[in-house]
PDB file of C-alpha atoms in Angstrom:
ATOM      1  CA  UNK A   1       0.186 -33.339  32.199  1.00 54.00           C
ATOM      2  CA  UNK A   2      -2.921 -31.576  30.891  1.00 50.00           C
ATOM      3  CA  UNK A   3      -2.069 -28.476  32.919  1.00 51.00           C
ATOM      4  CA  UNK A   4       1.446 -28.506  31.517  1.00 48.00           C
ATOM      5  CA  UNK A   5       0.145 -28.976  27.980  1.00 48.00           C
ATOM      6  CA  UNK A   6      -2.269 -26.112  28.454  1.00 52.00           C
ATOM      7  CA  UNK A   7       0.563 -23.797  29.476  1.00 48.00           C
ATOM      8  CA  UNK A   8       2.656 -24.797  26.481  1.00 46.00           C
ATOM      9  CA  UNK A   9      -0.187 -24.370  24.017  1.00 48.00           C
ATOM     10  CA  UNK A  10      -1.144 -21.086  25.652  1.00 50.00           C
ATOM     11  CA  UNK A  11       2.349 -19.825  24.980  1.00 46.00           C
ATOM     12  CA  UNK A  12       2.027 -20.817  21.331  1.00 47.00           C
ATOM     13  CA  UNK A  13      -1.263 -18.945  21.056  1.00 43.00           C
ATOM     14  CA  UNK A  14       0.260 -15.818  22.594  1.00 42.00           C
ATOM     15  CA  UNK A  15       3.134 -15.995  20.159  1.00 40.00           C
ATOM     16  CA  UNK A  16       0.685 -16.214  17.248  1.00 42.00           C
ATOM     17  CA  UNK A  17      -1.342 -13.150  18.227  1.00 43.00           C
ATOM     18  CA  UNK A  18      -0.063  -9.758  17.005  1.00 43.00           C
ATOM     19  CA  UNK A  19       0.541  -7.256  19.775  1.00 43.00           C
ATOM     20  CA  UNK A  20       0.665  -9.987  22.412  1.00 42.00           C
ATOM     21  CA  UNK A  21       1.821  -9.144  25.924  1.00 41.00           C
ATOM     22  CA  UNK A  22       4.222 -12.070  25.801  1.00 43.00           C
ATOM     23  CA  UNK A  23       7.718 -11.209  27.037  1.00 47.00           C
ATOM     24  CA  UNK A  24       9.911  -9.512  24.479  1.00 48.00           C
ATOM     25  CA  UNK A  25      13.633 -10.184  24.197  1.00 50.00           C
ATOM     26  CA  UNK A  26      16.036  -7.596  25.578  1.00 52.00           C
ATOM     27  CA  UNK A  27      17.820  -5.404  23.068  1.00 49.00           C
ATOM     28  CA  UNK A  28      21.291  -6.805  22.355  1.00 48.00           C
ATOM     29  CA  UNK A  29      24.271  -4.503  22.812  1.00 50.00           C
ATOM     30  CA  UNK A  30      25.338  -2.742  19.635  1.00 49.00           C
ATOM     31  CA  UNK A  31      28.688  -1.544  18.413  1.00 52.00           C
ATOM     32  CA  UNK A  32      29.613   2.130  18.644  1.00 68.00           C
ATOM     33  CA  UNK A  33      27.922   4.216  15.972  1.00 76.00           C
ATOM     34  CA  UNK A  34      28.752   7.454  14.241  1.00 89.00           C
ATOM     35  CA  UNK A  35      27.566  10.288  16.555  1.00 93.00           C
ATOM     36  CA  UNK A  36      26.512  12.346  13.543  1.00 95.00           C
ATOM     37  CA  UNK A  37      24.301   9.552  12.242  1.00 95.00           C
ATOM     38  CA  UNK A  38      22.881   8.957  15.703  1.00 95.00           C
ATOM     39  CA  UNK A  39      21.998  12.634  16.066  1.00 96.00           C
ATOM     40  CA  UNK A  40      20.162  12.591  12.727  1.00 96.00           C
ATOM     41  CA  UNK A  41      18.333   9.417  13.719  1.00 95.00           C
ATOM     42  CA  UNK A  42      17.186  10.923  17.026  1.00 96.00           C
ATOM     43  CA  UNK A  43      15.985  14.048  15.212  1.00 96.00           C
ATOM     44  CA  UNK A  44      13.890  11.958  12.811  1.00 95.00           C
ATOM     45  CA  UNK A  45      12.402   9.873  15.620  1.00 94.00           C
ATOM     46  CA  UNK A  46      11.574  13.064  17.522  1.00 94.00           C
ATOM     47  CA  UNK A  47       9.368  14.081  14.594  1.00 94.00           C
ATOM     48  CA  UNK A  48       7.768  10.638  14.323  1.00 91.00           C
ATOM     49  CA  UNK A  49       7.225  10.372  18.077  1.00 90.00           C
ATOM     50  CA  UNK A  50       7.360  13.774  19.783  1.00 91.00           C
ATOM     51  CA  UNK A  51       8.862  13.102  23.249  1.00 90.00           C
ATOM     52  CA  UNK A  52       5.926  14.611  25.141  1.00 90.00           C
ATOM     53  CA  UNK A  53       3.429  12.481  23.185  1.00 90.00           C
ATOM     54  CA  UNK A  54       5.252   9.167  22.817  1.00 88.00           C
ATOM     55  CA  UNK A  55       3.471   7.209  25.513  1.00 86.00           C
ATOM     56  CA  UNK A  56       0.057   8.459  24.402  1.00 87.00           C
ATOM     57  CA  UNK A  57       0.822   7.591  20.753  1.00 87.00           C
ATOM     58  CA  UNK A  58       1.881   4.050  21.617  1.00 85.00           C
ATOM     59  CA  UNK A  59      -1.138   3.577  23.867  1.00 85.00           C
ATOM     60  CA  UNK A  60      -3.482   4.858  21.154  1.00 86.00           C
ATOM     61  CA  UNK A  61      -2.011   2.417  18.645  1.00 83.00           C
ATOM     62  CA  UNK A  62      -2.377  -0.402  21.197  1.00 81.00           C
ATOM     63  CA  UNK A  63      -6.012   0.582  21.858  1.00 85.00           C
ATOM     64  CA  UNK A  64      -6.757   0.594  18.128  1.00 85.00           C
ATOM     65  CA  UNK A  65      -5.194  -2.845  17.647  1.00 81.00           C
ATOM     66  CA  UNK A  66      -7.027  -4.293  20.654  1.00 80.00           C
ATOM     67  CA  UNK A  67     -10.329  -2.949  19.362  1.00 84.00           C
ATOM     68  CA  UNK A  68      -9.678  -4.614  16.022  1.00 83.00           C
ATOM     69  CA  UNK A  69      -8.941  -7.918  17.794  1.00 79.00           C
ATOM     70  CA  UNK A  70     -12.041  -7.710  20.009  1.00 80.00           C
ATOM     71  CA  UNK A  71     -14.176  -9.828  17.614  1.00 82.00           C
ATOM     72  CA  UNK A  72     -11.899 -12.764  18.504  1.00 80.00           C
ATOM     73  CA  UNK A  73     -13.494 -12.922  21.958  1.00 78.00           C
ATOM     74  CA  UNK A  74     -16.129 -15.690  22.183  1.00 75.00           C
ATOM     75  CA  UNK A  75     -19.484 -14.370  21.032  1.00 77.00           C
ATOM     76  CA  UNK A  76     -21.266 -16.459  23.677  1.00 71.00           C
ATOM     77  CA  UNK A  77     -19.323 -14.631  26.385  1.00 71.00           C
ATOM     78  CA  UNK A  78     -19.606 -11.123  24.985  1.00 78.00           C
ATOM     79  CA  UNK A  79     -23.344 -11.456  24.352  1.00 80.00           C
ATOM     80  CA  UNK A  80     -23.955 -11.810  28.093  1.00 82.00           C
ATOM     81  CA  UNK A  81     -23.968  -8.351  29.735  1.00 85.00           C
ATOM     82  CA  UNK A  82     -22.420  -9.599  32.978  1.00 87.00           C
ATOM     83  CA  UNK A  83     -19.561 -11.496  31.340  1.00 84.00           C
ATOM     84  CA  UNK A  84     -19.008  -8.697  28.845  1.00 84.00           C
ATOM     85  CA  UNK A  85     -18.694  -6.220  31.725  1.00 88.00           C
ATOM     86  CA  UNK A  86     -16.144  -8.464  33.434  1.00 87.00           C
ATOM     87  CA  UNK A  87     -14.085  -8.699  30.251  1.00 83.00           C
ATOM     88  CA  UNK A  88     -14.319  -4.946  29.644  1.00 85.00           C
ATOM     89  CA  UNK A  89     -13.086  -4.263  33.173  1.00 88.00           C
ATOM     90  CA  UNK A  90     -10.272  -6.793  32.787  1.00 85.00           C
ATOM     91  CA  UNK A  91      -9.107  -5.107  29.576  1.00 83.00           C
ATOM     92  CA  UNK A  92      -9.327  -1.653  31.172  1.00 85.00           C
ATOM     93  CA  UNK A  93      -7.322  -2.820  34.202  1.00 87.00           C
ATOM     94  CA  UNK A  94      -4.761  -4.493  31.942  1.00 83.00           C
ATOM     95  CA  UNK A  95      -4.180  -1.215  30.120  1.00 82.00           C
ATOM     96  CA  UNK A  96      -3.505   0.536  33.431  1.00 83.00           C
ATOM     97  CA  UNK A  97      -1.050  -2.175  34.509  1.00 84.00           C
ATOM     98  CA  UNK A  98       0.683  -2.109  31.138  1.00 81.00           C
ATOM     99  CA  UNK A  99       1.176   1.666  31.222  1.00 82.00           C
ATOM    100  CA  UNK A 100       3.971   1.389  33.796  1.00 82.00           C
ATOM    101  CA  UNK A 101       5.669  -1.342  31.794  1.00 85.00           C
ATOM    102  CA  UNK A 102       5.482   0.709  28.617  1.00 83.00           C
ATOM    103  CA  UNK A 103       6.903   3.797  30.347  1.00 85.00           C
ATOM    104  CA  UNK A 104       9.800   1.681  31.583  1.00 87.00           C
ATOM    105  CA  UNK A 105      10.670   0.269  28.157  1.00 87.00           C
ATOM    106  CA  UNK A 106       9.977   3.237  25.872  1.00 87.00           C
ATOM    107  CA  UNK A 107      13.352   4.991  26.356  1.00 90.00           C
ATOM    108  CA  UNK A 108      15.212   1.788  25.509  1.00 90.00           C
ATOM    109  CA  UNK A 109      12.926   1.125  22.557  1.00 88.00           C
ATOM    110  CA  UNK A 110      13.501   4.548  20.993  1.00 89.00           C
ATOM    111  CA  UNK A 111      17.236   4.342  21.638  1.00 92.00           C
ATOM    112  CA  UNK A 112      17.250   0.966  19.889  1.00 92.00           C
ATOM    113  CA  UNK A 113      15.281   2.451  16.993  1.00 91.00           C
ATOM    114  CA  UNK A 114      17.836   5.240  16.626  1.00 94.00           C
ATOM    115  CA  UNK A 115      20.637   2.688  16.575  1.00 92.00           C
ATOM    116  CA  UNK A 116      18.793   0.669  13.959  1.00 93.00           C
ATOM    117  CA  UNK A 117      18.455   3.762  11.767  1.00 94.00           C
ATOM    118  CA  UNK A 118      22.212   4.332  11.922  1.00 95.00           C
ATOM    119  CA  UNK A 119      22.821   0.785  10.730  1.00 93.00           C
ATOM    120  CA  UNK A 120      20.203   0.922   7.989  1.00 94.00           C
ATOM    121  CA  UNK A 121      20.895   4.361   6.525  1.00 96.00           C
ATOM    122  CA  UNK A 122      24.021   6.299   5.586  1.00 96.00           C
ATOM    123  CA  UNK A 123      24.654   9.757   7.002  1.00 96.00           C
ATOM    124  CA  UNK A 124      23.657  11.303   3.672  1.00 97.00           C
ATOM    125  CA  UNK A 125      20.391   9.346   3.638  1.00 97.00           C
ATOM    126  CA  UNK A 126      19.619  10.282   7.232  1.00 97.00           C
ATOM    127  CA  UNK A 127      20.207  13.955   6.395  1.00 97.00           C
ATOM    128  CA  UNK A 128      17.817  13.646   3.447  1.00 97.00           C
ATOM    129  CA  UNK A 129      15.167  12.035   5.652  1.00 96.00           C
ATOM    130  CA  UNK A 130      15.698  14.675   8.330  1.00 96.00           C
ATOM    131  CA  UNK A 131      15.317  17.422   5.730  1.00 97.00           C
ATOM    132  CA  UNK A 132      12.007  15.912   4.640  1.00 96.00           C
ATOM    133  CA  UNK A 133      10.973  15.530   8.291  1.00 94.00           C
ATOM    134  CA  UNK A 134      11.502  19.264   8.772  1.00 94.00           C
ATOM    135  CA  UNK A 135       8.932  20.153   6.114  1.00 96.00           C
ATOM    136  CA  UNK A 136       5.201  20.461   6.908  1.00 96.00           C
ATOM    137  CA  UNK A 137       4.504  17.394   4.766  1.00 96.00           C
ATOM    138  CA  UNK A 138       7.272  15.488   6.510  1.00 94.00           C
ATOM    139  CA  UNK A 139       5.974  16.373   9.962  1.00 94.00           C
ATOM    140  CA  UNK A 140       2.453  15.344   8.985  1.00 94.00           C
ATOM    141  CA  UNK A 141       3.570  12.073   7.395  1.00 92.00           C
ATOM    142  CA  UNK A 142       5.973  10.936  10.101  1.00 90.00           C
ATOM    143  CA  UNK A 143       3.938  12.073  13.113  1.00 88.00           C
ATOM    144  CA  UNK A 144       0.804  10.352  11.804  1.00 88.00           C
ATOM    145  CA  UNK A 145       2.439   7.147  10.587  1.00 81.00           C
ATOM    146  CA  UNK A 146       1.307   5.108  13.604  1.00 79.00           C
ATOM    147  CA  UNK A 147      -2.200   6.615  13.558  1.00 83.00           C
ATOM    148  CA  UNK A 148      -2.923   5.077  10.145  1.00 83.00           C
ATOM    149  CA  UNK A 149      -3.775   1.812  11.923  1.00 76.00           C
ATOM    150  CA  UNK A 150      -6.981   3.511  13.151  1.00 80.00           C
ATOM    151  CA  UNK A 151      -8.144   4.448   9.660  1.00 83.00           C
ATOM    152  CA  UNK A 152     -11.516   2.715   9.103  1.00 86.00           C
ATOM    153  CA  UNK A 153     -10.362   0.880   5.981  1.00 89.00           C
ATOM    154  CA  UNK A 154      -7.159  -0.313   7.651  1.00 83.00           C
ATOM    155  CA  UNK A 155      -9.062  -1.283  10.792  1.00 84.00           C
ATOM    156  CA  UNK A 156     -11.537  -3.330   8.745  1.00 87.00           C
ATOM    157  CA  UNK A 157      -8.761  -5.254   7.007  1.00 88.00           C
ATOM    158  CA  UNK A 158      -6.878  -5.772  10.281  1.00 82.00           C
ATOM    159  CA  UNK A 159      -9.975  -7.135  11.994  1.00 85.00           C
ATOM    160  CA  UNK A 160     -10.565  -9.608   9.162  1.00 88.00           C
ATOM    161  CA  UNK A 161      -6.877 -10.593   9.227  1.00 86.00           C
ATOM    162  CA  UNK A 162      -6.895 -11.190  12.984  1.00 82.00           C
ATOM    163  CA  UNK A 163     -10.028 -13.326  12.654  1.00 84.00           C
ATOM    164  CA  UNK A 164      -8.417 -15.427   9.923  1.00 88.00           C
ATOM    165  CA  UNK A 165      -5.183 -15.764  11.915  1.00 84.00           C
ATOM    166  CA  UNK A 166      -7.195 -16.883  14.929  1.00 80.00           C
ATOM    167  CA  UNK A 167      -9.098 -19.415  12.815  1.00 85.00           C
ATOM    168  CA  UNK A 168      -6.016 -21.014  11.274  1.00 86.00           C
ATOM    169  CA  UNK A 169      -4.244 -21.017  14.646  1.00 83.00           C
ATOM    170  CA  UNK A 170      -7.183 -22.739  16.332  1.00 84.00           C
ATOM    171  CA  UNK A 171      -7.409 -25.270  13.488  1.00 88.00           C
ATOM    172  CA  UNK A 172      -3.765 -26.235  14.035  1.00 84.00           C
ATOM    173  CA  UNK A 173      -4.041 -26.625  17.825  1.00 85.00           C
ATOM    174  CA  UNK A 174      -5.369 -30.225  17.918  1.00 88.00           C
ATOM    175  CA  UNK A 175      -2.400 -31.428  15.891  1.00 88.00           C
ATOM    176  CA  UNK A 176      -0.015 -29.441  18.070  1.00 84.00           C
ATOM    177  CA  UNK A 177      -1.548 -30.857  21.248  1.00 87.00           C
ATOM    178  CA  UNK A 178      -1.212 -34.394  19.946  1.00 88.00           C
ATOM    179  CA  UNK A 179       2.438 -33.893  18.994  1.00 89.00           C
ATOM    180  CA  UNK A 180       3.323 -32.237  22.309  1.00 85.00           C
ATOM    181  CA  UNK A 181       1.495 -34.889  24.334  1.00 88.00           C
ATOM    182  CA  UNK A 182       3.190 -37.704  22.410  1.00 90.00           C
ATOM    183  CA  UNK A 183       6.603 -36.100  22.901  1.00 90.00           C
ATOM    184  CA  UNK A 184       6.129 -35.449  26.615  1.00 87.00           C
ATOM    185  CA  UNK A 185       4.943 -39.006  27.199  1.00 90.00           C
ATOM    186  CA  UNK A 186       8.054 -40.290  25.419  1.00 92.00           C
ATOM    187  CA  UNK A 187      10.285 -37.873  27.348  1.00 89.00           C
ATOM    188  CA  UNK A 188       8.992 -37.729  30.947  1.00 90.00           C
ATOM    189  CA  UNK A 189      12.220 -36.036  32.055  1.00 92.00           C
ATOM    190  CA  UNK A 190      11.404 -33.065  29.837  1.00 88.00           C
ATOM    191  CA  UNK A 191       7.843 -32.913  31.174  1.00 85.00           C
ATOM    192  CA  UNK A 192       9.129 -33.023  34.759  1.00 87.00           C
ATOM    193  CA  UNK A 193      11.671 -30.264  34.086  1.00 86.00           C
ATOM    194  CA  UNK A 194       9.099 -27.959  32.487  1.00 83.00           C
ATOM    195  CA  UNK A 195       6.598 -28.572  35.268  1.00 83.00           C
ATOM    196  CA  UNK A 196       9.236 -27.864  37.924  1.00 83.00           C
ATOM    197  CA  UNK A 197      10.221 -24.619  36.225  1.00 80.00           C
ATOM    198  CA  UNK A 198       6.554 -23.626  36.077  1.00 74.00           C
ATOM    199  CA  UNK A 199       6.209 -24.019  39.834  1.00 73.00           C
ATOM    200  CA  UNK A 200       9.105 -21.649  40.481  1.00 68.00           C
ATOM    201  CA  UNK A 201       7.752 -18.834  38.313  1.00 59.00           C
TER     202      UNK A 201
END
């Protein structure tokens, strides 16, 4: 029961942490869109995320976010050189493993973004945005939009936010554990089903 509870709570923690590696839902199918709008949307996204640099841009943003979340790691662990080295290696290995996953999903993600643009903006609006994107200021603004997360002031605020999110999440865990444990004890069939599904994964 404790193992099962730990898995459930672990899932809640993952869901509460920004940028978590928890599984993301697949993109639902969308209705046919205006080809002209779709072309404008793709042109705008190509400025924001140049095709040859997309993976590197996403990885850089992920690295910046992970660095800002690093203070959440237990100080007692990171103060020990040996344990800190193990954690550093784990994070480095995780980035390598995640690269293949990101490469797999990026085309679908950018296609979904283009579709979202066609649903959010009219053709006239997309043409206006594209016109701005074609200017030097537009290229600079759109291509650097994701890099802003690494700005020192933004990074400082993000780090403080992640620490506060972690604190309030941890404070709520005892109550969550009690509620889950009480429910599972009252519904042993549910506990058995979840445990059985966990063994098959």
